[in-house]
Amino acid sequence: MTAFPEIDRIRYEGPESKNPLAFRHYNADEVVEGRSMRDHLRFSVVYWHTFRGQGADPFGPGTALRPWDDGSESVENAQNRARVAFEFIEKLGAPYYAFHDRDVAPEGSTLSESNKNLDAVVEVLQEEQERTGIKLLWGTANLFSNPRYMHGAATSPNCEAFAYAAAQVKKALEVTLQLGGEGYTFWGGREGYQNLWNTDIARELDHLAQFLHMAVDYAKEIGFEGQFYIEPKPKEPTKHQYDSDAAACLNFLRQYDLIDHLKLNLETNHATLAGHTMHHELEVAGSSGALGSLDANTGDLLLGWDTDQFPTDIYLTTQCMLSVLKYGGLKTGGVNFDAKVRRESFEPIDLFYAHIGGMDAFARGLKIAADIRADGQLQGLLVERYSNWDSGLGAEIEVGQHNLASLEKIMLEKGEAEANRSGRQEMLENLINTFL
Ligand code: XUL
Ligand code: CO
């Protein structure tokens, strides 16, 4: 059985190709800065949008045609869907995928039934991983859809919702280990508040930290050595999510002694909802040594929701890859397309177009970023901007030789600070454009 009979393996045909089912820039074996594109980009397909998304929105039901899916919540349908997912990922040529426990297998009427369903589908995932060589980038548990999590999971005022979530994470860690997953992500689905009159923030944050420590401890116990990630998002579904942006996550991780255990999984549309750019979030995480993985997508600035569209903007992907290269490249993380085809793009083939576009956009971003780095002008101007810290007074301050009184003495003698130099912002923006 094949779900995509008309599609062959998607191949690299070069920038001149007019074939919409070919890559123009993503050439997996091509070497950039000493590493293949495959290894730089570590592309990953998400199960939840690509195989469970129906295209529903608040104004109408799903539109997606998925002829392989009988629409039931049976385990057989879930197993069949898993095989289709691997056919898709293999034809696309992405080396990784990511899933939530409840995307891949139906929730049963009890926890043990849900665990049994998950085991039955994980068996197929394992077979398919072995057959194709496709690997699990990260696993996660859905701790936000079921009504038991209406007030949150780890931050719920109901301790049994916390306990149930803990049990779900335990199982999700076990299957992530079983599948050789390279990471495990915590996105705080409803870990936030809707109303401060009924919320004890300090207690909820303590609980969230306890929950993450339990996961870290259990990973150690079972020998899971993958990387843990926390994924910032400022709102949706709650009005304020605790993990609101990279800086808030870093503060939380440091406050609760978790900073050595979790890195950040940054998502473009979450950055923009937070009033930041993805570039900002990457630099905040990277400069703290916490840049872990990318949920690659984009929002629509005119809509203001988490629309999770596929990234096609070369300026964005160039910024992403400049930051990734600057901080030493992706290690356990990947470029994970947490993105969905839009409601009007309802045919199976649209899934290919969407991923091909995202992969090509990132491949171009990678090549452009490498060109900018090889050229060296941008880096040279940055070094130059801070150069008066390299010797004399600047160097003395940096090594801690001064205090307020000694600096006052110098400035009383000089009377005024040295004149500033131009930031050259327009010139730098023009410089970047010469590479695009
Ligand atoms: C939600 C979101 C999630 C996480 C995984 O906005 O991005 O899909 O990536 O739970
Ligand atoms: Co995400």
mmCIF file with all atom_site columns, C-alpha atoms and ligand atoms in Angstrom, residues 48-49 100 138 140-141 144 185-187 231 233 236 265 267 270 295 297 306 308 336 338, ligand 1:
data_model
loop_
_atom_site.group_PDB
_atom_site.id
_atom_site.type_symbol
_atom_site.label_atom_id
_atom_site.label_alt_id
_atom_site.label_comp_id
_atom_site.label_asym_id
_atom_site.label_entity_id
_atom_site.label_seq_id
_atom_site.pdbx_PDB_ins_code
_atom_site.Cartn_x
_atom_site.Cartn_y
_atom_site.Cartn_z
_atom_site.occupancy
_atom_site.B_iso_or_equiv
_atom_site.pdbx_formal_charge
_atom_site.auth_seq_id
_atom_site.auth_comp_id
_atom_site.auth_asym_id
_atom_site.auth_atom_id
_atom_site.pdbx_PDB_model_num
ATOM   1  C CA . TRP A 1 48  ? 0.818  16.594 15.165 1.00 0.00 ? 48  TRP A CA 1
ATOM   2  C CA . HIS A 1 49  ? 0.332  19.055 12.339 1.00 0.00 ? 49  HIS A CA 1
ATOM   3  C CA . HIS A 1 100 ? 3.404  13.919 21.268 1.00 0.00 ? 100 HIS A CA 1
ATOM   4  C CA . TRP A 1 138 ? 12.362 14.507 20.367 1.00 0.00 ? 138 TRP A CA 1
ATOM   5  C CA . THR A 1 140 ? 6.853  14.910 24.276 1.00 0.00 ? 140 THR A CA 1
ATOM   6  C CA . ALA A 1 141 ? 3.594  14.404 26.125 1.00 0.00 ? 141 ALA A CA 1
ATOM   7  C CA . PHE A 1 144 ? -3.014 20.322 27.419 1.00 0.00 ? 144 PHE A CA 1
ATOM   8  C CA . THR A 1 185 ? 10.583 18.690 24.938 1.00 0.00 ? 185 THR A CA 1
ATOM   9  C CA . PHE A 1 186 ? 8.439  20.439 27.515 1.00 0.00 ? 186 PHE A CA 1
ATOM   10 C CA . TRP A 1 187 ? 6.090  22.976 26.062 1.00 0.00 ? 187 TRP A CA 1
ATOM   11 C CA . GLU A 1 231 ? 9.844  25.733 24.599 1.00 0.00 ? 231 GLU A CA 1
ATOM   12 C CA . LYS A 1 233 ? 5.562  30.780 24.273 1.00 0.00 ? 233 LYS A CA 1
ATOM   13 C CA . GLU A 1 236 ? -2.225 30.789 23.643 1.00 0.00 ? 236 GLU A CA 1
ATOM   14 C CA . ASN A 1 265 ? 13.558 24.926 21.863 1.00 0.00 ? 265 ASN A CA 1
ATOM   15 C CA . GLU A 1 267 ? 9.792  28.705 17.809 1.00 0.00 ? 267 GLU A CA 1
ATOM   16 C CA . HIS A 1 270 ? 6.121  32.113 19.629 1.00 0.00 ? 270 HIS A CA 1
ATOM   17 C CA . ASP A 1 295 ? 10.650 24.850 15.910 1.00 0.00 ? 295 ASP A CA 1
ATOM   18 C CA . ASN A 1 297 ? 7.637  28.141 11.285 1.00 0.00 ? 297 ASN A CA 1
ATOM   19 C CA . ASP A 1 306 ? -0.130 31.217 16.346 1.00 0.00 ? 306 ASP A CA 1
ATOM   20 C CA . ASP A 1 308 ? 2.271  28.090 12.443 1.00 0.00 ? 308 ASP A CA 1
ATOM   21 C CA . ASN A 1 336 ? 11.755 20.948 13.296 1.00 0.00 ? 336 ASN A CA 1
ATOM   22 C CA . ASP A 1 338 ? 6.251  22.836 13.765 1.00 0.00 ? 338 ASP A CA 1
HETATM 23 C C1 . XUL B 2 .   ? 2.411  24.790 20.508 1.00 0.00 ? 1   XUL B C1 1
HETATM 24 C C2 . XUL B 2 .   ? 3.669  24.138 20.132 1.00 0.00 ? 1   XUL B C2 1
HETATM 25 C C3 . XUL B 2 .   ? 3.772  22.698 20.475 1.00 0.00 ? 1   XUL B C3 1
HETATM 26 C C4 . XUL B 2 .   ? 5.111  22.263 20.932 1.00 0.00 ? 1   XUL B C4 1
HETATM 27 C C5 . XUL B 2 .   ? 5.165  20.812 21.387 1.00 0.00 ? 1   XUL B C5 1
HETATM 28 O O1 . XUL B 2 .   ? 2.306  26.107 20.122 1.00 0.00 ? 1   XUL B O1 1
HETATM 29 O O2 . XUL B 2 .   ? 4.537  24.737 19.544 1.00 0.00 ? 1   XUL B O2 1
HETATM 30 O O3 . XUL B 2 .   ? 3.343  21.969 19.375 1.00 0.00 ? 1   XUL B O3 1
HETATM 31 O O4 . XUL B 2 .   ? 6.069  22.428 19.948 1.00 0.00 ? 1   XUL B O4 1
HETATM 32 O O5 . XUL B 2 .   ? 4.276  20.558 22.401 1.00 0.00 ? 1   XUL B O5 1
#
